[in-house]
Amino acid sequence: MRIRSTTAAGVGALVLLSFLTPAAHADARKGDTAFTSLSFSKQTVNARVSTAQTLTVTAVAKDGSGIKDIYGSRLVSADSRIIHAGSADCTRPTSTTRKCVFKFTLDADRTDYSDLRNSSAGTWHFTAEAAANDGDFYDLEDSAPVKVKRHAELADTQASPEPVTKGGTLAVTGTLTRANWDTNAYAGYSGQAVALQYKKSGSSTYTTVKKVTTDKSGKLRTTVTANSAGTWRWTFAGTGTTSTATAYGDSVAVK
């Protein structure tokens, strides 16, 4: 990366987004400079359509001569877009280390240039360069991944009839939607396998009964045999670009 045009402490108050050119590449280093600690406030960010999500990255770099600064902090999306830190708080814990806490805001409200896009969902990377006083450096490019996913929702499970005759047929319905960052709305998520789970009355454990695939509108419908009273719910395992989701259950009595 080799970016030294702005210091970590000098990032602006606004979150800026642009396209990355060229594409991200492997880490590079010179000398004994190293990132000794790197942590994310969340390993997965599930971004909605109207509520901004915050991600904090804490980085500690070390060099025998001391760290001049940590430069060029940014998040690079799955489609090579860049979000720069909105703020940074840097300190010097020791004479040889530099610690910076970077705060990023991810939003899809379609009010400015930094909004998320559907193509951005997936694995992102935090990138930055630690520069030492003796000219050594560590260019962090590819080894700090974080997931940024489209938030999914499952509507409350509906099971009918209620109550149901023992041994009778119970119809269970639901709807799976996910955030569309391009339109700032939730839309039905089609073609997805969703598990129907059951918890017998008095139990605390759900068991998967079957899996049902959503239709073109994200709707779910199936039938099961009701042998005892209990609670039915839908749960979605998520994908590489979409979060998990679990619906509120519907308790059904058996007569």
Short mmCIF file of C-alpha atoms in Angstrom, two decimals:
data_model
loop_
_atom_site.label_atom_id
_atom_site.label_comp_id
_atom_site.label_asym_id
_atom_site.label_seq_id
_atom_site.Cartn_x
_atom_site.Cartn_y
_atom_site.Cartn_z
CA MET A 1 0.00 0.00 0.00
CA ARG A 2 2.76 2.48 1.00
CA ILE A 3 0.42 5.35 1.88
CA ARG A 4 1.87 8.18 3.96
CA SER A 5 -0.09 11.22 2.80
CA THR A 6 -2.20 11.46 5.98
CA THR A 7 -1.49 10.44 9.54
CA ALA A 8 -3.81 8.26 11.60
CA ALA A 9 -4.66 11.20 13.82
CA GLY A 10 -5.44 13.38 10.85
CA VAL A 11 -8.42 11.51 9.39
CA GLY A 12 -11.45 13.69 8.75
CA ALA A 13 -14.74 13.66 10.56
CA LEU A 14 -16.56 12.43 7.47
CA VAL A 15 -16.44 8.85 6.24
CA LEU A 16 -15.24 8.89 2.64
CA LEU A 17 -15.64 6.09 0.13
CA SER A 18 -13.88 5.50 -3.16
CA PHE A 19 -12.79 2.72 -5.50
CA LEU A 20 -9.55 0.93 -4.76
CA THR A 21 -6.99 0.96 -7.57
CA PRO A 22 -5.09 -1.28 -7.86
CA ALA A 23 -6.68 -4.30 -6.14
CA ALA A 24 -5.52 -5.29 -2.65
CA HIS A 25 -2.43 -7.51 -2.44
CA ALA A 26 -0.44 -9.41 0.17
CA ASP A 27 1.16 -7.88 3.26
CA ALA A 28 4.64 -6.38 2.86
CA ARG A 29 7.29 -5.39 5.41
CA LYS A 30 10.79 -4.10 5.94
CA GLY A 31 12.87 -4.66 9.06
CA ASP A 32 11.46 -5.49 12.48
CA THR A 33 8.25 -3.45 12.28
CA ALA A 34 5.17 -5.54 13.14
CA PHE A 35 1.53 -5.29 14.16
CA THR A 36 1.58 -7.01 17.54
CA SER A 37 -2.16 -6.75 18.15
CA LEU A 38 -5.18 -6.27 15.92
CA SER A 39 -8.80 -6.63 17.06
CA PHE A 40 -12.28 -5.84 15.77
CA SER A 41 -15.23 -4.80 17.93
CA LYS A 42 -17.28 -7.23 15.80
CA GLN A 43 -16.13 -10.15 13.69
CA THR A 44 -19.28 -9.81 11.58
CA VAL A 45 -21.15 -6.59 10.86
CA ASN A 46 -24.78 -7.17 9.87
CA ALA A 47 -25.79 -3.93 8.18
CA ARG A 48 -29.42 -2.90 7.90
CA VAL A 49 -30.97 -0.39 5.51
CA SER A 50 -31.60 2.63 7.74
CA THR A 51 -29.48 2.16 10.87
CA ALA A 52 -25.76 2.87 10.69
CA GLN A 53 -23.44 0.19 12.07
CA THR A 54 -20.17 1.05 13.81
CA LEU A 55 -17.00 -1.04 13.61
CA THR A 56 -13.99 -0.27 15.79
CA VAL A 57 -10.54 -1.58 14.91
CA THR A 58 -7.75 -1.47 17.51
CA ALA A 59 -4.21 -1.82 16.14
CA VAL A 60 -0.90 -1.91 18.00
CA ALA A 61 2.40 -1.70 16.10
CA LYS A 62 5.96 -2.10 17.37
CA ASP A 63 9.50 -1.41 16.16
CA GLY A 64 12.81 -1.29 18.01
CA SER A 65 13.35 2.31 16.90
CA GLY A 66 9.79 3.32 17.77
CA ILE A 67 6.70 3.75 15.58
CA LYS A 68 6.34 7.11 13.86
CA ASP A 69 2.66 6.52 13.14
CA ILE A 70 0.03 4.21 11.65
CA TYR A 71 -1.04 5.57 8.28
CA GLY A 72 -3.78 4.97 5.72
CA SER A 73 -6.28 3.11 7.89
CA ARG A 74 -9.25 1.94 5.86
CA LEU A 75 -11.67 -0.88 5.17
CA VAL A 76 -11.65 -2.45 1.70
CA SER A 77 -14.92 -4.12 0.70
CA ALA A 78 -15.53 -7.33 -1.24
CA ASP A 79 -15.99 -5.26 -4.43
CA SER A 80 -12.85 -3.16 -3.78
CA ARG A 81 -14.55 -0.06 -2.42
CA ILE A 82 -12.82 1.85 0.38
CA ILE A 83 -14.18 3.33 3.60
CA HIS A 84 -11.76 5.48 5.57
CA ALA A 85 -11.94 5.79 9.34
CA GLY A 86 -14.21 8.54 10.59
CA SER A 87 -12.06 9.05 13.67
CA ALA A 88 -8.86 7.76 15.28
CA ASP A 89 -7.53 7.85 18.82
CA CYS A 90 -3.78 7.12 18.98
CA THR A 91 -1.46 6.78 21.96
CA ARG A 92 2.10 5.61 22.71
CA PRO A 93 1.92 2.89 25.39
CA THR A 94 5.73 2.51 25.29
CA SER A 95 8.67 4.11 23.50
CA THR A 96 8.58 1.38 20.84
CA THR A 97 4.82 0.98 20.30
CA ARG A 98 1.93 2.93 18.83
CA LYS A 99 -1.71 2.07 19.54
CA CYS A 100 -4.58 3.43 17.44
CA VAL A 101 -8.32 2.90 17.76
CA PHE A 102 -10.08 3.52 14.44
CA LYS A 103 -13.83 4.00 14.19
CA PHE A 104 -15.67 3.17 10.97
CA THR A 105 -19.33 3.79 10.12
CA LEU A 106 -21.15 1.54 7.65
CA ASP A 107 -24.47 2.80 6.38
CA ALA A 108 -26.91 2.08 3.56
CA ASP A 109 -29.38 4.94 3.92
CA ARG A 110 -28.68 6.24 0.37
CA THR A 111 -28.17 9.83 1.52
CA ASP A 112 -24.52 10.23 0.59
CA TYR A 113 -21.64 8.81 -1.42
CA SER A 114 -20.42 6.49 1.32
CA ASP A 115 -23.51 4.26 1.32
CA LEU A 116 -23.13 0.50 1.11
CA ARG A 117 -24.01 -1.40 -2.08
CA ASN A 118 -25.17 -5.00 -2.41
CA SER A 119 -22.01 -5.90 -4.30
CA SER A 120 -19.96 -4.87 -1.25
CA ALA A 121 -21.25 -7.69 0.97
CA GLY A 122 -18.83 -10.44 1.97
CA THR A 123 -15.26 -10.47 3.27
CA TRP A 124 -13.67 -7.07 3.88
CA HIS A 125 -10.12 -6.27 4.95
CA PHE A 126 -8.66 -3.69 7.29
CA THR A 127 -5.54 -2.13 5.76
CA ALA A 128 -2.96 0.24 7.24
CA GLU A 129 0.78 0.90 7.32
CA ALA A 130 2.91 1.11 10.44
CA ALA A 131 5.96 3.29 9.76
CA ALA A 132 9.00 3.18 12.05
CA ASN A 133 11.43 5.95 12.93
CA ASP A 134 14.30 4.10 11.23
CA GLY A 135 12.49 3.70 7.89
CA ASP A 136 11.19 0.19 8.51
CA PHE A 137 7.49 -0.48 7.89
CA TYR A 138 4.73 -3.07 7.91
CA ASP A 139 2.09 -2.76 5.17
CA LEU A 140 -1.03 -4.59 6.33
CA GLU A 141 -3.15 -5.56 3.32
CA ASP A 142 -4.57 -9.08 3.34
CA SER A 143 -4.32 -10.60 6.80
CA ALA A 144 -7.05 -8.72 8.71
CA PRO A 145 -10.44 -9.89 7.34
CA VAL A 146 -13.88 -9.04 8.70
CA LYS A 147 -17.33 -10.03 7.43
CA VAL A 148 -19.83 -7.37 6.40
CA LYS A 149 -23.21 -8.93 5.61
CA ARG A 150 -26.69 -7.88 4.55
CA HIS A 151 -29.03 -8.16 7.53
CA ALA A 152 -31.72 -10.84 7.21
CA GLU A 153 -35.07 -11.04 8.98
CA LEU A 154 -37.63 -13.81 9.43
CA ALA A 155 -41.21 -12.74 10.05
CA ASP A 156 -42.95 -14.26 13.07
CA THR A 157 -43.81 -17.91 12.55
CA GLN A 158 -47.50 -18.59 11.94
CA ALA A 159 -48.91 -22.08 12.60
CA SER A 160 -52.57 -22.97 12.14
CA PRO A 161 -55.11 -24.13 13.06
CA GLU A 162 -54.78 -23.29 16.75
CA PRO A 163 -55.50 -25.43 18.67
CA VAL A 164 -54.96 -28.43 16.42
CA THR A 165 -56.36 -31.94 16.79
CA LYS A 166 -53.75 -34.51 17.82
CA GLY A 167 -52.50 -36.20 14.70
CA GLY A 168 -53.94 -33.43 12.59
CA THR A 169 -52.19 -31.36 9.94
CA LEU A 170 -50.60 -28.08 10.92
CA ALA A 171 -49.78 -25.46 8.27
CA VAL A 172 -46.70 -23.35 9.07
CA THR A 173 -45.82 -20.16 7.20
CA GLY A 174 -43.17 -17.42 7.32
CA THR A 175 -41.23 -14.93 5.22
CA LEU A 176 -37.48 -14.42 4.83
CA THR A 177 -36.29 -10.96 3.80
CA ARG A 178 -32.90 -9.28 3.69
CA ALA A 179 -31.58 -5.74 3.44
CA ASN A 180 -31.22 -4.44 -0.10
CA TRP A 181 -28.48 -1.83 0.20
CA ASP A 182 -29.15 -0.58 -3.34
CA THR A 183 -32.77 0.38 -2.65
CA ASN A 184 -32.70 0.99 1.13
CA ALA A 185 -35.50 -1.51 1.72
CA TYR A 186 -36.01 -5.12 2.77
CA ALA A 187 -36.93 -7.58 0.01
CA GLY A 188 -37.89 -11.25 -0.11
CA TYR A 189 -34.90 -13.60 -0.26
CA SER A 190 -35.74 -16.33 -2.75
CA GLY A 191 -34.34 -19.83 -3.19
CA GLN A 192 -33.00 -20.17 0.37
CA ALA A 193 -33.20 -23.27 2.56
CA VAL A 194 -34.79 -22.39 5.91
CA ALA A 195 -35.13 -24.85 8.79
CA LEU A 196 -38.45 -25.43 10.51
CA GLN A 197 -37.80 -26.27 14.15
CA TYR A 198 -39.98 -27.63 16.92
CA LYS A 199 -39.75 -27.47 20.72
CA LYS A 200 -42.08 -29.69 22.72
CA SER A 201 -43.89 -28.05 25.62
CA GLY A 202 -41.73 -28.25 28.74
CA SER A 203 -38.51 -28.57 26.73
CA SER A 204 -35.87 -25.90 26.17
CA THR A 205 -34.38 -27.46 23.03
CA TYR A 206 -35.46 -26.92 19.43
CA THR A 207 -35.06 -29.74 16.89
CA THR A 208 -35.04 -29.27 13.13
CA VAL A 209 -38.03 -31.07 11.59
CA LYS A 210 -37.45 -30.23 7.92
CA LYS A 211 -35.98 -27.63 5.59
CA VAL A 212 -38.12 -25.57 3.24
CA THR A 213 -36.99 -23.42 0.32
CA THR A 214 -38.31 -19.87 0.03
CA ASP A 215 -40.32 -18.95 -3.07
CA LYS A 216 -39.57 -16.00 -5.36
CA SER A 217 -41.02 -13.61 -2.78
CA GLY A 218 -39.14 -15.11 0.15
CA LYS A 219 -42.26 -16.82 1.51
CA LEU A 220 -42.27 -20.15 3.34
CA ARG A 221 -45.08 -22.66 3.64
CA THR A 222 -45.19 -26.30 4.72
CA THR A 223 -47.35 -28.78 6.59
CA VAL A 224 -46.48 -31.05 9.53
CA THR A 225 -48.31 -33.55 11.69
CA ALA A 226 -49.13 -32.28 15.16
CA ASN A 227 -48.60 -35.01 17.75
CA SER A 228 -48.06 -32.87 20.84
CA ALA A 229 -48.26 -29.30 22.07
CA GLY A 230 -45.21 -27.16 21.47
CA THR A 231 -43.62 -24.22 19.69
CA TRP A 232 -42.70 -23.97 16.00
CA ARG A 233 -40.19 -21.54 14.53
CA TRP A 234 -38.14 -20.82 11.39
CA THR A 235 -34.36 -20.34 11.44
CA PHE A 236 -31.98 -19.36 8.64
CA ALA A 237 -28.28 -20.27 8.74
CA GLY A 238 -27.19 -17.32 6.58
CA THR A 239 -24.78 -17.19 3.65
CA GLY A 240 -21.42 -15.64 2.88
CA THR A 241 -23.13 -12.30 2.21
CA THR A 242 -26.25 -12.49 4.38
CA SER A 243 -26.71 -12.78 8.15
CA THR A 244 -28.44 -15.53 10.09
CA ALA A 245 -32.04 -15.00 11.23
CA THR A 246 -34.45 -16.70 13.62
CA ALA A 247 -38.17 -15.99 13.84
CA TYR A 248 -40.24 -15.75 16.98
CA GLY A 249 -41.93 -19.07 17.59
CA ASP A 250 -45.65 -19.83 17.55
CA SER A 251 -46.93 -22.01 20.39
CA VAL A 252 -49.65 -24.44 19.39
CA ALA A 253 -51.90 -26.41 21.75
CA VAL A 254 -53.08 -29.92 20.83
CA LYS A 255 -56.57 -31.01 21.77
#
